[in-house]
Tab-separated table of C-alpha atoms in Angstrom:
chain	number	residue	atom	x	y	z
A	1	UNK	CA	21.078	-26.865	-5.459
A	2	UNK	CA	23.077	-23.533	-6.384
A	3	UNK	CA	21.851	-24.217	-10.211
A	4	UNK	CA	18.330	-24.327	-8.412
A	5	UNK	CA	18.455	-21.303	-6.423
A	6	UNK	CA	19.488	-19.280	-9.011
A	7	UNK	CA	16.819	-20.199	-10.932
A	8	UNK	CA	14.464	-19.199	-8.307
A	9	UNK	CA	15.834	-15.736	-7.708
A	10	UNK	CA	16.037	-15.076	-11.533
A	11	UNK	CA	14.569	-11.656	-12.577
A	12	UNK	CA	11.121	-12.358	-13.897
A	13	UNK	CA	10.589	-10.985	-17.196
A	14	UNK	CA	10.171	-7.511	-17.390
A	15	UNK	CA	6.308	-5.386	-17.031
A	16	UNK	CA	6.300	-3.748	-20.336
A	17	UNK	CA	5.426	-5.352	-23.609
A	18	UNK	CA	3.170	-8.019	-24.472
A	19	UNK	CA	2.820	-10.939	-22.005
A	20	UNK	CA	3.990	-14.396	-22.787
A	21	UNK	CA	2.420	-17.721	-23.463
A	22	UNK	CA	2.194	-18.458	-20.225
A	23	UNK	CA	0.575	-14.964	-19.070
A	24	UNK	CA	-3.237	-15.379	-20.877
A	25	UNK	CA	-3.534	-19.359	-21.318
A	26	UNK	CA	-4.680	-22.205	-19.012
A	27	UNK	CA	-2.491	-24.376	-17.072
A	28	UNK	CA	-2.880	-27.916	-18.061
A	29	UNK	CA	-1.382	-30.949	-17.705
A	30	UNK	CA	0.529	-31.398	-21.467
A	31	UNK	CA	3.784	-32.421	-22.236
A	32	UNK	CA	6.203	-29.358	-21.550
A	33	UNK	CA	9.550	-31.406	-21.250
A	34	UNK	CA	10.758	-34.058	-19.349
A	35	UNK	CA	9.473	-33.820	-15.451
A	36	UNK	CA	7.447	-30.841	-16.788
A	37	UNK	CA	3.801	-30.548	-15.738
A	38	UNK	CA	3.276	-27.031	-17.248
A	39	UNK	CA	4.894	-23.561	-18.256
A	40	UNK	CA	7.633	-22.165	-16.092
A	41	UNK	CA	7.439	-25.708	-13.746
A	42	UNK	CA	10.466	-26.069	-12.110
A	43	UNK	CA	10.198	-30.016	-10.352
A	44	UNK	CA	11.828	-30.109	-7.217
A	45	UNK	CA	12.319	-32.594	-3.892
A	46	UNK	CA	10.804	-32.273	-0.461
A	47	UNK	CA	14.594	-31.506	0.639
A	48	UNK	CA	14.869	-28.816	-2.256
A	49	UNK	CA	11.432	-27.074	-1.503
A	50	UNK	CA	12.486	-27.249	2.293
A	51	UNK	CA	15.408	-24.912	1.945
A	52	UNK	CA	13.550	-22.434	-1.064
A	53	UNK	CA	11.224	-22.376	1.707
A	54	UNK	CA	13.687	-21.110	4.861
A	55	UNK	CA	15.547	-18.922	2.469
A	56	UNK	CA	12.449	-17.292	0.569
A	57	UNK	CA	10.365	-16.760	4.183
A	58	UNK	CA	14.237	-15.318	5.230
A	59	UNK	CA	14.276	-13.224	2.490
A	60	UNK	CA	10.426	-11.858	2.635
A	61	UNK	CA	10.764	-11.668	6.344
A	62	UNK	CA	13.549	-9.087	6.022
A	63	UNK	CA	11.886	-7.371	2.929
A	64	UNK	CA	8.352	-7.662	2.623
A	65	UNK	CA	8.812	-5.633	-1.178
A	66	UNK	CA	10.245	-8.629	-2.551
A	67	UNK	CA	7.147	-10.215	-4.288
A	68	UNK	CA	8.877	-12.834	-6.170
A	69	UNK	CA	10.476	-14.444	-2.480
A	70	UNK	CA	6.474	-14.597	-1.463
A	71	UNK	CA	5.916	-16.117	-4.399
A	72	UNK	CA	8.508	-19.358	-3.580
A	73	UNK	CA	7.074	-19.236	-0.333
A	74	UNK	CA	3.733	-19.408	-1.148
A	75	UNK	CA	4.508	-22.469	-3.596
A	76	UNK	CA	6.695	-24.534	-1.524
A	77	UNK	CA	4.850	-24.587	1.644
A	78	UNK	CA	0.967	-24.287	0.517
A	79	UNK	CA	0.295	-27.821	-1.023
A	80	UNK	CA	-1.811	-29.169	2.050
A	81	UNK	CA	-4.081	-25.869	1.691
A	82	UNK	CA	-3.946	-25.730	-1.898
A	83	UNK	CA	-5.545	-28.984	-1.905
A	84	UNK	CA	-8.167	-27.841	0.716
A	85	UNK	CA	-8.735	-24.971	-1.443
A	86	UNK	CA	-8.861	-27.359	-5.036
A	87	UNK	CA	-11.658	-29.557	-3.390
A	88	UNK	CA	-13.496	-26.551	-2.386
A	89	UNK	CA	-13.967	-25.009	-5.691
A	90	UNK	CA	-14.778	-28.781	-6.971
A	91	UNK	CA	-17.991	-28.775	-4.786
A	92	UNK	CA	-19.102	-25.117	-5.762
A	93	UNK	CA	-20.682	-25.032	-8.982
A	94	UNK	CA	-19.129	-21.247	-10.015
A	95	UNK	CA	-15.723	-23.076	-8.534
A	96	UNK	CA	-16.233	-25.992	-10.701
A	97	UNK	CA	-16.447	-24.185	-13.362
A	98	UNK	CA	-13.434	-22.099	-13.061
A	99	UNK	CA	-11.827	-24.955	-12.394
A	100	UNK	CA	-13.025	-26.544	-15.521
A	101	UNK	CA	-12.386	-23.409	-17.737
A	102	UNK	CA	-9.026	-22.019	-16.391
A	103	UNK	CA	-9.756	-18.386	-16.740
A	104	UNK	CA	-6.470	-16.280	-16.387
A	105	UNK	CA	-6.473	-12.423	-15.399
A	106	UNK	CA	-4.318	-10.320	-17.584
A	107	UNK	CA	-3.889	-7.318	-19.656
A	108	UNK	CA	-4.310	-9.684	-23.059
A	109	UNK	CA	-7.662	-11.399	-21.509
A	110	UNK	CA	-9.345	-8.445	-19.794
A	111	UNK	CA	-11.385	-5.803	-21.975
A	112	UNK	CA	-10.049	-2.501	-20.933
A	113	UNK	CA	-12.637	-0.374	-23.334
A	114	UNK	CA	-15.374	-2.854	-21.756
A	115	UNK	CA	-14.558	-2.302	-18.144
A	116	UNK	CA	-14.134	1.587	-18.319
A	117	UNK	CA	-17.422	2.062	-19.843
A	118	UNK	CA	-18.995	-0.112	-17.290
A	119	UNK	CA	-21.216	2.002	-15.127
A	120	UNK	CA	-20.204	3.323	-11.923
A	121	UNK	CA	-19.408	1.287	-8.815
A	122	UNK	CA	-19.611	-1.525	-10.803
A	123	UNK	CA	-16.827	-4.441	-9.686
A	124	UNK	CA	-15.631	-4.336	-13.595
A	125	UNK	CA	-15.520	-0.454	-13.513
A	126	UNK	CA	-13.819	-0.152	-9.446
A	127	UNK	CA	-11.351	-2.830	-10.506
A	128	UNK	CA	-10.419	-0.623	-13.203
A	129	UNK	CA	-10.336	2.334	-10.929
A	130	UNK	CA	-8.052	0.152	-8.117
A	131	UNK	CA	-5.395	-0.884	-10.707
A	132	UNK	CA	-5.337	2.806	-12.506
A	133	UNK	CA	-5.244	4.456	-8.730
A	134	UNK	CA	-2.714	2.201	-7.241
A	135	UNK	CA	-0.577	2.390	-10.537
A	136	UNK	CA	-0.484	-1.655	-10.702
A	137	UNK	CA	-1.051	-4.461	-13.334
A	138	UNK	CA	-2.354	-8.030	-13.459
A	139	UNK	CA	0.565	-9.017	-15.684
A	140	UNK	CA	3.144	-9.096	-12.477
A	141	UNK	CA	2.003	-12.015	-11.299
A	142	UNK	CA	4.705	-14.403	-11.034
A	143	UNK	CA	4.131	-17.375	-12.255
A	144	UNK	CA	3.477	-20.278	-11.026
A	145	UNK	CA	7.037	-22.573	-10.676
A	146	UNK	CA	7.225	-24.707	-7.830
A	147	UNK	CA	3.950	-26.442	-7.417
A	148	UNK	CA	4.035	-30.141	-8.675
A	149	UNK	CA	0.718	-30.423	-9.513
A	150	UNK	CA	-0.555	-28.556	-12.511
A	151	UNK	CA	-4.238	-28.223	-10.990
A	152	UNK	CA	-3.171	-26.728	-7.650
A	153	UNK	CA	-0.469	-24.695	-9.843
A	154	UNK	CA	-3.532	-23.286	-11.152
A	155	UNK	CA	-5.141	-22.758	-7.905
A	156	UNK	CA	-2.351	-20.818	-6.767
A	157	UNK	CA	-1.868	-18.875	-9.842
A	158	UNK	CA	-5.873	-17.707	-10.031
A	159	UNK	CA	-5.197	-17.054	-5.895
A	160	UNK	CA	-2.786	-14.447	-7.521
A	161	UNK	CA	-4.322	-13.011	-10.450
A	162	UNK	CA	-7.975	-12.522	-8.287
A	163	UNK	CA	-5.469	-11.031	-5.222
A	164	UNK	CA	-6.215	-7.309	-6.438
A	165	UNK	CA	-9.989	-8.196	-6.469
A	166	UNK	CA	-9.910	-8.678	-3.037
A	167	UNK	CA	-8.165	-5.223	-2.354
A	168	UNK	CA	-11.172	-4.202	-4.700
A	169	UNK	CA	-13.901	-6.082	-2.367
A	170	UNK	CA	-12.344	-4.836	0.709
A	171	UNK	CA	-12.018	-1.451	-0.066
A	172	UNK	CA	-8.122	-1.630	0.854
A	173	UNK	CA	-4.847	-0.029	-0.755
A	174	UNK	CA	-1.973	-1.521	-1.301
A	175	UNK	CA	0.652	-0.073	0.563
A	176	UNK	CA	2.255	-2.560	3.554
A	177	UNK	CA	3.552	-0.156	6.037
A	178	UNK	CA	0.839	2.644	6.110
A	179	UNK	CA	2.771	4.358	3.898
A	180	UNK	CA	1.749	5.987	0.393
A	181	UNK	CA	3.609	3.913	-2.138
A	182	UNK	CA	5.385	4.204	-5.506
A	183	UNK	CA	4.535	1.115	-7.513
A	184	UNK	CA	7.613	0.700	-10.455
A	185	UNK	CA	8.453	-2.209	-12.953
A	186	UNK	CA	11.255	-4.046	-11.601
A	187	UNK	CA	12.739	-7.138	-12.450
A	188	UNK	CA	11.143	-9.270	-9.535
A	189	UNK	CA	7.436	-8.255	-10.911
A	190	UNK	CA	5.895	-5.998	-8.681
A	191	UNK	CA	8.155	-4.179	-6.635
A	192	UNK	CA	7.372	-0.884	-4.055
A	193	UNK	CA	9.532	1.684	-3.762
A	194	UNK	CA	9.336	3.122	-0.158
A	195	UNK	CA	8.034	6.802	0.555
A	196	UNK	CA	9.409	7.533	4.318
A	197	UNK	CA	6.780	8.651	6.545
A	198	UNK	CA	8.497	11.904	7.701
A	199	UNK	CA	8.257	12.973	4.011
A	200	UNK	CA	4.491	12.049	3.508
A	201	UNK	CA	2.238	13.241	5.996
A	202	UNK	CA	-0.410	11.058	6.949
A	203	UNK	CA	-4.197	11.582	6.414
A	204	UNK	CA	-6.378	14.074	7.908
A	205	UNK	CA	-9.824	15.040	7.880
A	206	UNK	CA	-11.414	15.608	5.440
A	207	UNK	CA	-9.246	12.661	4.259
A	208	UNK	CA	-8.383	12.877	0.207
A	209	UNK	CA	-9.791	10.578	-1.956
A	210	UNK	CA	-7.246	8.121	-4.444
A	211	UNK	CA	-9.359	8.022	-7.172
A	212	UNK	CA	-11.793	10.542	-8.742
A	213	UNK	CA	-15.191	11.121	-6.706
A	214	UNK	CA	-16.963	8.312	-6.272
A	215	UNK	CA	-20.342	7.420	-7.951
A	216	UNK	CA	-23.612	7.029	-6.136
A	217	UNK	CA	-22.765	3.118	-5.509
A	218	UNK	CA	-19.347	3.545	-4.904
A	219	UNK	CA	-17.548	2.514	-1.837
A	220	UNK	CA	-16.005	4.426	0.369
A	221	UNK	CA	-12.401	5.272	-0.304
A	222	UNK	CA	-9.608	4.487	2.901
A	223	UNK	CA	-7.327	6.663	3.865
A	224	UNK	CA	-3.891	6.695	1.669
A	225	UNK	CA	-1.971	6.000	4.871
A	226	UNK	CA	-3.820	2.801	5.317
A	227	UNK	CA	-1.966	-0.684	5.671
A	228	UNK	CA	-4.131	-2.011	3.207
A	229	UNK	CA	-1.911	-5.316	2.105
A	230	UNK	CA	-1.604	-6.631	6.045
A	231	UNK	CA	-5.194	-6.136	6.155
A	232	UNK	CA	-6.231	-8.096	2.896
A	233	UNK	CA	-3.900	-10.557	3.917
A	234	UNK	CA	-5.289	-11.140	7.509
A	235	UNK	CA	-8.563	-11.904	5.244
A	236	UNK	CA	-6.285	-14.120	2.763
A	237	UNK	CA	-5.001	-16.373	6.031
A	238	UNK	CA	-8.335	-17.104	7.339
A	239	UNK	CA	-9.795	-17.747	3.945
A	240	UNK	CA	-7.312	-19.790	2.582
A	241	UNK	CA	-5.023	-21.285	5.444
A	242	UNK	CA	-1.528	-20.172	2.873
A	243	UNK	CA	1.258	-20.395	5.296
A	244	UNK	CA	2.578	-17.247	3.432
A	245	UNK	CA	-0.479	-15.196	4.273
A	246	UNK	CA	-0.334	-16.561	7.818
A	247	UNK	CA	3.543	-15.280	8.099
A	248	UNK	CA	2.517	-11.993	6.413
A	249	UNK	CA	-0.277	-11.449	8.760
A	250	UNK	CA	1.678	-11.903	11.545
A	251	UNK	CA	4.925	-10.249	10.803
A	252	UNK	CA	3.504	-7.524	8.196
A	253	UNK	CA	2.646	-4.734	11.415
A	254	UNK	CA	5.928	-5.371	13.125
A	255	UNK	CA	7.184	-1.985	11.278
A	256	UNK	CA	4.427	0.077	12.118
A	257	UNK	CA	3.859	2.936	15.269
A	258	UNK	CA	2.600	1.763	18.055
A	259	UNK	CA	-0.288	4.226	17.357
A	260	UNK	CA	-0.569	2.682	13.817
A	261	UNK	CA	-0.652	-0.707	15.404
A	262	UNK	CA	-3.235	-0.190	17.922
A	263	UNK	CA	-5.537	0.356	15.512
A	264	UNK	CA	-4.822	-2.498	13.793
A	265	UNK	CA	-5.185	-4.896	15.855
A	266	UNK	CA	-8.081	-3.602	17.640
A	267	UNK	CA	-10.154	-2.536	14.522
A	268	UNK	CA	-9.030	-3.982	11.433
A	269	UNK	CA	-7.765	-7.053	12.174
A	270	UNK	CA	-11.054	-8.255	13.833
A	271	UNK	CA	-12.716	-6.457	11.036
A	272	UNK	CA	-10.698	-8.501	8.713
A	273	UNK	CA	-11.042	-12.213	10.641
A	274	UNK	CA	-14.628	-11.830	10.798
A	275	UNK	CA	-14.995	-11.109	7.321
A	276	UNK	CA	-12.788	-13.930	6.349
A	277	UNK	CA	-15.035	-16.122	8.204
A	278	UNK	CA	-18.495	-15.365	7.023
A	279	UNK	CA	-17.544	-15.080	2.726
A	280	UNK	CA	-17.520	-17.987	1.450
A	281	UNK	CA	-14.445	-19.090	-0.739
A	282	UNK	CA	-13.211	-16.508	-2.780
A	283	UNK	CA	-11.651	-17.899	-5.660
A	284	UNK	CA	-14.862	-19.590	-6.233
A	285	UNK	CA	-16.165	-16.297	-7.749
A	286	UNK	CA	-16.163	-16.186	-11.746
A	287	UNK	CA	-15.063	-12.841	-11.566
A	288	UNK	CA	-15.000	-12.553	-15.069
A	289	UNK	CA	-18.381	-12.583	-15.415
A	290	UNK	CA	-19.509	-10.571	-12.628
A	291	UNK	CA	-18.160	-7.196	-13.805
A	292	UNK	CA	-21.537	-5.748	-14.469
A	293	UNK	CA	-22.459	-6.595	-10.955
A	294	UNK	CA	-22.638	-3.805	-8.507
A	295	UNK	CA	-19.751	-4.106	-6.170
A	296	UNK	CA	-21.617	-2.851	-3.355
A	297	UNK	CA	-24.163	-5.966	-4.044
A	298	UNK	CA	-21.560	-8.400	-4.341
A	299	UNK	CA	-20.059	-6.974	-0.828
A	300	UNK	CA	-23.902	-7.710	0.552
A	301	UNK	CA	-23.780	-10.830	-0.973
A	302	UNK	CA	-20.447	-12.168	0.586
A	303	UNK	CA	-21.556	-10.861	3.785
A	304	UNK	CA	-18.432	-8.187	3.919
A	305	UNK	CA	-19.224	-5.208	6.039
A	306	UNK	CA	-17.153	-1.387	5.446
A	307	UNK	CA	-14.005	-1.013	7.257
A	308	UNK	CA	-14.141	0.414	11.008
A	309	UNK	CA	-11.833	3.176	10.180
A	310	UNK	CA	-12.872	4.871	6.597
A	311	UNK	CA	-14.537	7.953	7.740
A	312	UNK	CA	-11.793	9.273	9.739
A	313	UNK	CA	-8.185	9.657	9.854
A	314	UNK	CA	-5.286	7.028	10.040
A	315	UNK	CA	-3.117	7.854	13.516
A	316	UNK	CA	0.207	9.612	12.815
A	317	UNK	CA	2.962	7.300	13.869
C-alpha cells in the first residue's frame, strides 16, 4: 500500500516541453503490461481505491490547489457516474461519435494558428482567449490512472481536457476563492499560487476586463474577483453526478466572506443548478469541430443564460 501511495502522489511530469504518448492519443484497450488496460493505469482493489479515496478527498479538502489529489478522487469514487455518463454519450449521436473517435485536447492536437485567426467570439477563438487570459494549458491534465476500465478512463479523461470549455461556455474564471490567481508549472500539473485578498483589491465599477475588448459577439467578461471554479463546478455536479464535483461544490465557498458568500449562494449557485439542468450532456459536444461556431449561439443552443452578477461589482470581503 505505501509502494501504492507513493505512486499516486508522484510529481506528474513537468508543463514544459513536448507532451508524451499518452498526452495526444486515444485510450484503448491494448496490451500495456500485465493488469494494464492503458497508459499510466495503475490497477488497484476496492480496499486500495477506498483509502486513495479518504486520503486524496483529506488532502483536497485541506488544499483545494492540489489538482493532482482531485484527480485520485475523481477516479476512485466516480465509476457509478462514469458509467451513467458512458451510456449517455452512447445514445447521442455527437457522443457516439466521440466515443468512437477518442479525440484528446492538447497543445500537440489543437491548431493554435487555426484558432487565433478564427473570427471573433467564436468558441475556437474565446477558448484561445480563456487559456491565454487565465495563463493555463490543456497539457496539465493529469492523466487518467485509477479507473479500471479503459472506456470510462476515457470518459473521465475527455471530462478533463473539455473542463476549460466549460469555464469558456460559462463565462467563468478560474480562480477558487474570489481571488485573482497566479497560475505556475508545478510538479502536480496545474497548481495556483495564492494572491491574498488584502493585497488585491477587488473589482469595482467600471469593472476591468481580463482579456482585450471584446468583439461584437463576445460575451461578457466577469469580474477578476469572481469564484469562477466553485461556480463551474456547481454546474459540473449537477451535470455529471462526480462525487468530486459534489465535494467541491459544497466545500469550495467555505473560505470565502460572508459578503462573498451571500452572493453565491443566492445568485450564482441557482444560476449555476439551473443551467446544469436544462444543457444537455456536455461531453457529448464534439468540440473539436465546433470552433467556428459562435459561442454566443452555442450558449443559445444549450439553453445557458449570462451570469446574474457580470455587470457589476463582486462584494469586498
Amino acid at each position: 500500500m505505501a509502494t501504492l501511495l507513493r505512486r499516486a502522489l508522484r510529481p506528474f511530469p513537468p508543463l514544459q516541453g513536448p507532451p508524451g504518448p499518452a498526452a495526444d492519443v486515444p485510450l484503448r484497450a491494448a496490451s500495456h503490461g500485465a493488469g494494464l488496460l492503458y497508459p499510466e493505469h495503475i490497477p488497484t482493489s476496492p480496499l486500495q481505491k477506498a483509502l486513495l479515496a479518504a486520503g486524496s478527498a483529506g488532502m483536497a479538502l485541506y488544499n483545494p490547489y492540489r489538482h493532482d489529489m482531485v484527480a485520485v478522487l475523481g477516479e476512485t469514487t466516480g465509476r457509478r457516474a462514469l458509467k451513467v455518463l458512458r451510456d449517455q454519450m452512447r445514445r447521442d449521436p455527437e457522443g457516439s461519435q466521440i466515443l468512437q473517435e477518442r479525440p484528446r485536447i492538447s497543445l500537440s492536437t489543437l491548431d493554435l494558428g487555426k484558432l487565433q485567426s478564427l473570427p471573433e467570439g467564436s468558441l475556437g477563438r474565446e477558448y484561445l482567449r480563456f487559456l491565454d487570459v487565465n495563463r493555463v494549458s490543456p497539457d496539465t491534465r493529469a492523466p487518467t490512472r485509477f479507473v479500471d476500465d479503459e472506456e470510462l478512463a476515457y470518459v473521465i479523461q475527455r471530462y478533463r481536457e473539455v473542463h476549460d470549455m466549460l469555464h469558456t461556455l460559462l463565462g467563468m474564471p478560474t480562480n477558487i476563492l474570489g481571488r485573482s490567481p497566479a497560475q505556475v508549472g508545478t510538479g502536480h500539473g496545474r497548481a495556483l499560487v495564492e494572491v491574498r485578498e488584502e493585497q488585491t483589491p477587488c473589482c469595482a465599477l467600471p469593472c476591468t476586463p481580463l482579456a482585450s475588448p471584446p468583439g461584437p459577439f463576445s460575451l461578457p467578461t466577469p469580474p477578476p474577483c469572481l469564484p469562477g471554479e466553485i461556480v463551474v463546478k456547481w454546474f459540473e455536479a449537477v451535470q455529471t453526478g462526480l462525487p468530486m464535483c459534489i465535494l467541491g461544490a459544497l466545500f469550495g465557498p467555505i473560505r470565502l466572506s460572508a459578503k462573498s458568500l451571500q452572493v453565491l449562494v443566492s445568485e450564482l449557485i441557482p444560476w449555476a443548478v439551473q443551467n446544469g439542468r436544462r444543457a444537455p450532456c456536455v461531453l457529448n459536444l464534439y468540440y473539436e469541430r465546433r470552433w467556428e461556431q459562435p459561442l454566443r449561439a452555442l450558449r443559445e443552443e444549450l439553453g445557458i443564460t449570462d451570469p446574474p452578477c457580470m455587470s457589476r461589482a463582486w462584494p469586498r470581503p
